[in-house]
mmCIF file of C-alpha atoms and ligand atoms in Angstrom:
data_model
loop_
_atom_site.group_PDB
_atom_site.id
_atom_site.type_symbol
_atom_site.label_atom_id
_atom_site.label_comp_id
_atom_site.label_asym_id
_atom_site.label_seq_id
_atom_site.Cartn_x
_atom_site.Cartn_y
_atom_site.Cartn_z
ATOM 1 C CA UNK A 1 13.696 29.619 11.149
ATOM 2 C CA UNK A 2 16.030 26.977 12.545
ATOM 3 C CA UNK A 3 19.754 26.777 11.768
ATOM 4 C CA UNK A 4 19.318 24.546 8.707
ATOM 5 C CA UNK A 5 16.473 26.595 7.244
ATOM 6 C CA UNK A 6 18.608 29.725 7.636
ATOM 7 C CA UNK A 7 21.478 28.043 5.821
ATOM 8 C CA UNK A 8 19.198 26.856 3.007
ATOM 9 C CA UNK A 9 17.924 30.410 2.531
ATOM 10 C CA UNK A 10 21.480 31.748 2.527
ATOM 11 C CA UNK A 11 23.233 29.190 0.318
ATOM 12 C CA UNK A 12 20.615 26.928 -1.286
ATOM 13 C CA UNK A 13 19.742 27.384 -4.956
ATOM 14 C CA UNK A 14 16.283 26.642 -6.358
ATOM 15 C CA UNK A 15 16.462 24.982 -9.766
ATOM 16 C CA UNK A 16 13.762 24.326 -12.328
ATOM 17 C CA UNK A 17 11.984 20.999 -11.859
ATOM 18 C CA UNK A 18 11.557 21.359 -8.087
ATOM 19 C CA UNK A 19 15.188 20.638 -7.347
ATOM 20 C CA UNK A 20 16.912 22.371 -4.445
ATOM 21 C CA UNK A 21 20.684 22.513 -4.732
ATOM 22 C CA UNK A 22 22.529 22.457 -1.428
ATOM 23 C CA UNK A 23 25.836 21.243 -2.760
ATOM 24 C CA UNK A 24 27.862 24.104 -1.284
ATOM 25 C CA UNK A 25 27.228 22.943 2.291
ATOM 26 C CA UNK A 26 25.418 19.589 2.454
ATOM 27 C CA UNK A 27 25.917 17.055 -0.301
ATOM 28 C CA UNK A 28 29.014 17.908 -2.282
ATOM 29 C CA UNK A 29 31.086 20.352 -0.254
ATOM 30 C CA UNK A 30 30.100 19.623 3.352
ATOM 31 C CA UNK A 31 30.075 22.091 6.237
ATOM 32 C CA UNK A 32 31.093 19.806 9.088
ATOM 33 C CA UNK A 33 30.017 22.229 11.839
ATOM 34 C CA UNK A 34 26.560 22.327 10.284
ATOM 35 C CA UNK A 35 26.501 18.521 10.031
ATOM 36 C CA UNK A 36 27.519 18.374 13.687
ATOM 37 C CA UNK A 37 24.611 20.652 14.664
ATOM 38 C CA UNK A 38 22.316 18.399 12.647
ATOM 39 C CA UNK A 39 23.683 15.323 14.417
ATOM 40 C CA UNK A 40 23.014 16.933 17.806
ATOM 41 C CA UNK A 41 19.466 17.794 16.734
ATOM 42 C CA UNK A 42 18.797 14.224 15.536
ATOM 43 C CA UNK A 43 20.087 12.964 18.890
ATOM 44 C CA UNK A 44 17.696 15.326 20.699
ATOM 45 C CA UNK A 45 14.708 14.314 18.572
ATOM 46 C CA UNK A 46 15.327 10.568 18.988
ATOM 47 C CA UNK A 47 16.283 10.760 22.674
ATOM 48 C CA UNK A 48 15.266 7.617 24.561
ATOM 49 C CA UNK A 49 15.156 5.368 21.509
ATOM 50 C CA UNK A 50 17.381 2.272 21.784
ATOM 51 C CA UNK A 51 19.290 3.035 18.576
ATOM 52 C CA UNK A 52 22.399 0.886 18.053
ATOM 53 C CA UNK A 53 22.989 1.442 14.326
ATOM 54 C CA UNK A 54 22.497 4.111 11.675
ATOM 55 C CA UNK A 55 21.609 3.115 8.125
ATOM 56 C CA UNK A 56 21.979 5.450 5.176
ATOM 57 C CA UNK A 57 22.441 5.242 1.409
ATOM 58 C CA UNK A 58 25.402 6.231 -0.715
ATOM 59 C CA UNK A 59 26.551 8.771 -1.509
ATOM 60 C CA UNK A 60 24.968 11.900 -0.039
ATOM 61 C CA UNK A 61 23.670 10.340 3.159
ATOM 62 C CA UNK A 62 27.049 9.061 4.309
ATOM 63 C CA UNK A 63 28.597 12.292 5.588
ATOM 64 C CA UNK A 64 25.450 13.320 7.471
ATOM 65 C CA UNK A 65 25.066 9.832 8.962
ATOM 66 C CA UNK A 66 28.698 9.601 10.078
ATOM 67 C CA UNK A 67 28.652 12.908 11.939
ATOM 68 C CA UNK A 68 25.273 12.030 13.488
ATOM 69 C CA UNK A 69 26.688 8.651 14.541
ATOM 70 C CA UNK A 70 29.232 10.397 16.742
ATOM 71 C CA UNK A 71 26.332 11.797 18.783
ATOM 72 C CA UNK A 72 24.722 8.353 19.087
ATOM 73 C CA UNK A 73 28.044 6.500 19.490
ATOM 74 C CA UNK A 74 26.939 3.801 17.046
ATOM 75 C CA UNK A 75 28.272 2.411 13.746
ATOM 76 C CA UNK A 76 26.998 3.488 10.335
ATOM 77 C CA UNK A 77 26.008 1.076 7.580
ATOM 78 C CA UNK A 78 25.452 2.536 4.156
ATOM 79 C CA UNK A 79 23.456 0.812 1.444
ATOM 80 C CA UNK A 80 25.364 0.480 -1.807
ATOM 81 C CA UNK A 81 23.729 1.303 -5.092
ATOM 82 C CA UNK A 82 25.474 -1.267 -7.211
ATOM 83 C CA UNK A 83 27.077 -4.657 -6.933
ATOM 84 C CA UNK A 84 30.779 -4.475 -6.333
ATOM 85 C CA UNK A 85 33.421 -7.136 -6.090
ATOM 86 C CA UNK A 86 33.907 -6.037 -2.489
ATOM 87 C CA UNK A 87 30.407 -7.182 -1.570
ATOM 88 C CA UNK A 88 30.475 -10.768 -0.437
ATOM 89 C CA UNK A 89 28.132 -13.175 1.297
ATOM 90 C CA UNK A 90 24.347 -12.965 1.459
ATOM 91 C CA UNK A 91 22.784 -9.581 0.733
ATOM 92 C CA UNK A 92 19.525 -7.714 1.199
ATOM 93 C CA UNK A 93 18.476 -6.011 -2.029
ATOM 94 C CA UNK A 94 15.693 -3.473 -2.706
ATOM 95 C CA UNK A 95 14.761 -1.600 -5.869
ATOM 96 C CA UNK A 96 14.725 2.205 -5.675
ATOM 97 C CA UNK A 97 13.812 4.806 -8.244
ATOM 98 C CA UNK A 98 16.176 7.774 -8.225
ATOM 99 C CA UNK A 99 14.489 11.207 -8.195
ATOM 100 C CA UNK A 100 17.577 13.051 -9.376
ATOM 101 C CA UNK A 101 18.876 10.516 -11.885
ATOM 102 C CA UNK A 102 15.490 9.167 -13.118
ATOM 103 C CA UNK A 103 16.581 5.551 -13.115
ATOM 104 C CA UNK A 104 16.159 2.375 -11.089
ATOM 105 C CA UNK A 105 18.909 1.518 -8.615
ATOM 106 C CA UNK A 106 19.349 -1.601 -6.585
ATOM 107 C CA UNK A 107 20.252 -0.807 -3.019
ATOM 108 C CA UNK A 108 22.243 -3.492 -1.319
ATOM 109 C CA UNK A 109 23.305 -4.227 2.254
ATOM 110 C CA UNK A 110 25.316 -7.262 3.323
ATOM 111 C CA UNK A 111 23.210 -9.423 5.621
ATOM 112 C CA UNK A 112 25.989 -9.662 8.193
ATOM 113 C CA UNK A 113 25.604 -5.938 8.996
ATOM 114 C CA UNK A 114 21.879 -5.990 9.876
ATOM 115 C CA UNK A 115 20.463 -8.543 12.283
ATOM 116 C CA UNK A 116 17.146 -8.973 14.164
ATOM 117 C CA UNK A 117 18.810 -7.524 17.279
ATOM 118 C CA UNK A 118 19.464 -4.175 15.580
ATOM 119 C CA UNK A 119 17.506 -0.983 16.350
ATOM 120 C CA UNK A 120 18.073 1.246 13.383
ATOM 121 C CA UNK A 121 17.907 4.978 12.744
ATOM 122 C CA UNK A 122 17.694 5.665 9.010
ATOM 123 C CA UNK A 123 19.292 8.930 7.868
ATOM 124 C CA UNK A 124 19.315 10.609 4.467
ATOM 125 C CA UNK A 125 19.827 14.059 2.987
ATOM 126 C CA UNK A 126 16.542 14.517 1.083
ATOM 127 C CA UNK A 127 13.054 13.087 1.220
ATOM 128 C CA UNK A 128 11.019 13.660 -1.940
ATOM 129 C CA UNK A 129 8.712 10.837 -3.051
ATOM 130 C CA UNK A 130 10.138 8.481 -0.460
ATOM 131 C CA UNK A 131 11.446 5.857 -2.857
ATOM 132 C CA UNK A 132 14.932 5.816 -1.359
ATOM 133 C CA UNK A 133 13.476 5.542 2.148
ATOM 134 C CA UNK A 134 11.108 2.755 1.201
ATOM 135 C CA UNK A 135 14.061 0.774 -0.110
ATOM 136 C CA UNK A 136 15.946 1.265 3.153
ATOM 137 C CA UNK A 137 12.887 0.411 5.263
ATOM 138 C CA UNK A 138 12.353 -2.727 3.206
ATOM 139 C CA UNK A 139 15.959 -3.773 3.795
ATOM 140 C CA UNK A 140 15.698 -3.235 7.581
ATOM 141 C CA UNK A 141 12.443 -5.174 7.702
ATOM 142 C CA UNK A 142 13.903 -8.037 5.635
ATOM 143 C CA UNK A 143 16.651 -8.381 8.212
ATOM 144 C CA UNK A 144 14.213 -8.591 11.127
ATOM 145 C CA UNK A 145 15.740 -5.436 12.655
ATOM 146 C CA UNK A 146 13.572 -2.595 13.985
ATOM 147 C CA UNK A 147 13.246 0.857 12.418
ATOM 148 C CA UNK A 148 13.405 3.164 15.452
ATOM 149 C CA UNK A 149 13.099 6.315 13.410
ATOM 150 C CA UNK A 150 14.004 8.231 10.292
ATOM 151 C CA UNK A 151 16.039 11.439 10.261
ATOM 152 C CA UNK A 152 16.062 13.593 7.150
ATOM 153 C CA UNK A 153 17.913 16.829 6.527
ATOM 154 C CA UNK A 154 15.512 18.329 3.978
ATOM 155 C CA UNK A 155 11.996 17.073 3.272
ATOM 156 C CA UNK A 156 10.192 18.389 0.208
ATOM 157 C CA UNK A 157 6.781 18.654 1.790
ATOM 158 C CA UNK A 158 5.024 19.209 -1.512
ATOM 159 C CA UNK A 159 6.002 15.709 -2.621
ATOM 160 C CA UNK A 160 4.354 12.613 -1.227
ATOM 161 C CA UNK A 161 7.143 10.850 0.683
ATOM 162 C CA UNK A 162 6.732 12.491 4.086
ATOM 163 C CA UNK A 163 3.005 11.900 4.255
ATOM 164 C CA UNK A 164 3.396 8.283 3.163
ATOM 165 C CA UNK A 165 6.159 7.482 5.664
ATOM 166 C CA UNK A 166 4.293 9.161 8.573
ATOM 167 C CA UNK A 167 1.116 7.325 7.584
ATOM 168 C CA UNK A 168 3.041 4.055 7.864
ATOM 169 C CA UNK A 169 3.582 4.975 11.522
ATOM 170 C CA UNK A 170 7.288 5.750 11.514
ATOM 171 C CA UNK A 171 8.770 8.593 13.567
ATOM 172 C CA UNK A 172 10.018 10.801 10.759
ATOM 173 C CA UNK A 173 12.004 13.870 11.776
ATOM 174 C CA UNK A 174 12.967 16.295 9.026
ATOM 175 C CA UNK A 175 15.144 19.204 10.110
ATOM 176 C CA UNK A 176 13.762 21.441 7.355
ATOM 177 C CA UNK A 177 10.521 20.925 5.458
ATOM 178 C CA UNK A 178 10.209 22.877 2.222
ATOM 179 C CA UNK A 179 6.568 23.409 1.290
ATOM 180 C CA UNK A 180 7.234 25.336 -1.876
ATOM 181 C CA UNK A 181 9.956 26.933 -3.913
ATOM 182 C CA UNK A 182 10.135 29.190 -6.907
ATOM 183 C CA UNK A 183 13.023 28.911 -9.337
ATOM 184 C CA UNK A 184 12.251 32.347 -10.816
ATOM 185 C CA UNK A 185 12.434 34.287 -7.540
ATOM 186 C CA UNK A 186 14.521 31.851 -5.489
ATOM 187 C CA UNK A 187 11.873 32.031 -2.747
ATOM 188 C CA UNK A 188 11.662 29.021 -0.419
ATOM 189 C CA UNK A 189 8.654 28.419 1.811
ATOM 190 C CA UNK A 190 9.259 26.350 4.983
ATOM 191 C CA UNK A 191 6.687 24.485 7.032
ATOM 192 C CA UNK A 192 6.069 25.461 10.638
ATOM 193 C CA UNK A 193 7.609 22.418 12.405
ATOM 194 C CA UNK A 194 5.261 22.746 15.407
ATOM 195 C CA UNK A 195 2.323 22.228 13.069
ATOM 196 C CA UNK A 196 3.863 18.941 11.889
ATOM 197 C CA UNK A 197 4.319 17.509 15.366
ATOM 198 C CA UNK A 198 0.780 18.514 16.372
ATOM 199 C CA UNK A 199 -1.003 17.005 13.358
ATOM 200 C CA UNK A 200 1.511 14.365 12.241
ATOM 201 C CA UNK A 201 0.368 15.215 8.751
ATOM 202 C CA UNK A 202 2.086 16.698 5.767
ATOM 203 C CA UNK A 203 0.505 19.536 3.873
ATOM 204 C CA UNK A 204 0.589 19.584 0.125
ATOM 205 C CA UNK A 205 -1.073 17.371 -2.396
ATOM 206 C CA UNK A 206 -2.593 13.938 -2.146
ATOM 207 C CA UNK A 207 -0.315 12.444 -4.758
ATOM 208 C CA UNK A 208 0.650 8.880 -3.987
ATOM 209 C CA UNK A 209 4.000 7.365 -4.746
ATOM 210 C CA UNK A 210 3.274 5.423 -7.885
ATOM 211 C CA UNK A 211 6.803 4.421 -8.649
ATOM 212 C CA UNK A 212 7.625 2.422 -5.565
ATOM 213 C CA UNK A 213 5.842 0.132 -3.135
ATOM 214 C CA UNK A 214 6.914 -1.583 0.040
ATOM 215 C CA UNK A 215 6.105 -5.065 -1.303
HETATM 216 P P1 5GP B 1 13.012 10.176 -3.075
HETATM 217 O O1 5GP B 1 13.524 8.776 -3.177
HETATM 218 O O2 5GP B 1 12.477 10.496 -1.703
HETATM 219 O O3 5GP B 1 12.060 10.527 -4.172
HETATM 220 O O4 5GP B 1 14.258 11.117 -3.320
HETATM 221 C C1 5GP B 1 15.264 11.122 -2.386
HETATM 222 C C2 5GP B 1 16.619 11.182 -3.028
HETATM 223 O O5 5GP B 1 16.602 11.997 -4.205
HETATM 224 C C3 5GP B 1 17.583 11.797 -2.079
HETATM 225 O O6 5GP B 1 18.451 10.792 -1.577
HETATM 226 C C4 5GP B 1 18.335 12.851 -2.879
HETATM 227 O O7 5GP B 1 19.609 12.366 -3.195
HETATM 228 C C5 5GP B 1 17.545 13.045 -4.133
HETATM 229 N N1 5GP B 1 16.771 14.304 -4.190
HETATM 230 C C6 5GP B 1 15.420 14.440 -4.227
HETATM 231 N N2 5GP B 1 15.052 15.714 -4.353
HETATM 232 C C7 5GP B 1 16.191 16.441 -4.393
HETATM 233 C C8 5GP B 1 16.461 17.847 -4.493
HETATM 234 O O8 5GP B 1 15.581 18.717 -4.604
HETATM 235 N N3 5GP B 1 17.757 18.223 -4.466
HETATM 236 C C9 5GP B 1 18.768 17.316 -4.352
HETATM 237 N N4 5GP B 1 20.014 17.789 -4.299
HETATM 238 N N5 5GP B 1 18.558 15.982 -4.251
HETATM 239 C C10 5GP B 1 17.277 15.541 -4.268
#
């Protein structure tokens, strides 16, 4: 088990409905030393890529992205989930279905912060069905910038997002991949990461993401 998997086993809580709570160290209270280790690991996995910007989505991705950005020495842009009076000028907008909140969000990035010259690493806390990621990818592609890679803290390998994103040809690096979890026992099954890099494939079902498309 790697450092993040060990922490998930120690402090993560499996809830009914295939939800993993990691709010004591990752996405509510944040363990900054852990986030720093994650940032270093993202840097190692994307070594050699000409990344000049990190893109994430509010709110949970921001802390992880900011600490990672210190390792890459690049700025962070976060997509906003709603219009605000502070957003001005032209904007890129994508529709995203929220797994946790079961609703449609618009994710918005001001056009001035993503340009065709940008080489972007996308970072987020969870990957489930991939809707959030598809929205972010769509925004990067609308801007003419390049997606250099995608870094995820926790991928739920039994949902379809990881398979879909890898099949689209993106370098997707998830620090922990959960292949199964049991709310009754609290047991969490992790994927052998070496198996992922050898096959490039995700185990699990063949479900496709019905609720979001790239077009
Ligand atoms: P997706 O768009 O890939 O279906 O879901 C990704 C988003 O849903 C993440 O940004 C995360 O906020 C949330 N999410 C999905 N599954 C879980 C989960 O098991 N636990 C928590 N805490 N958040 C989740």
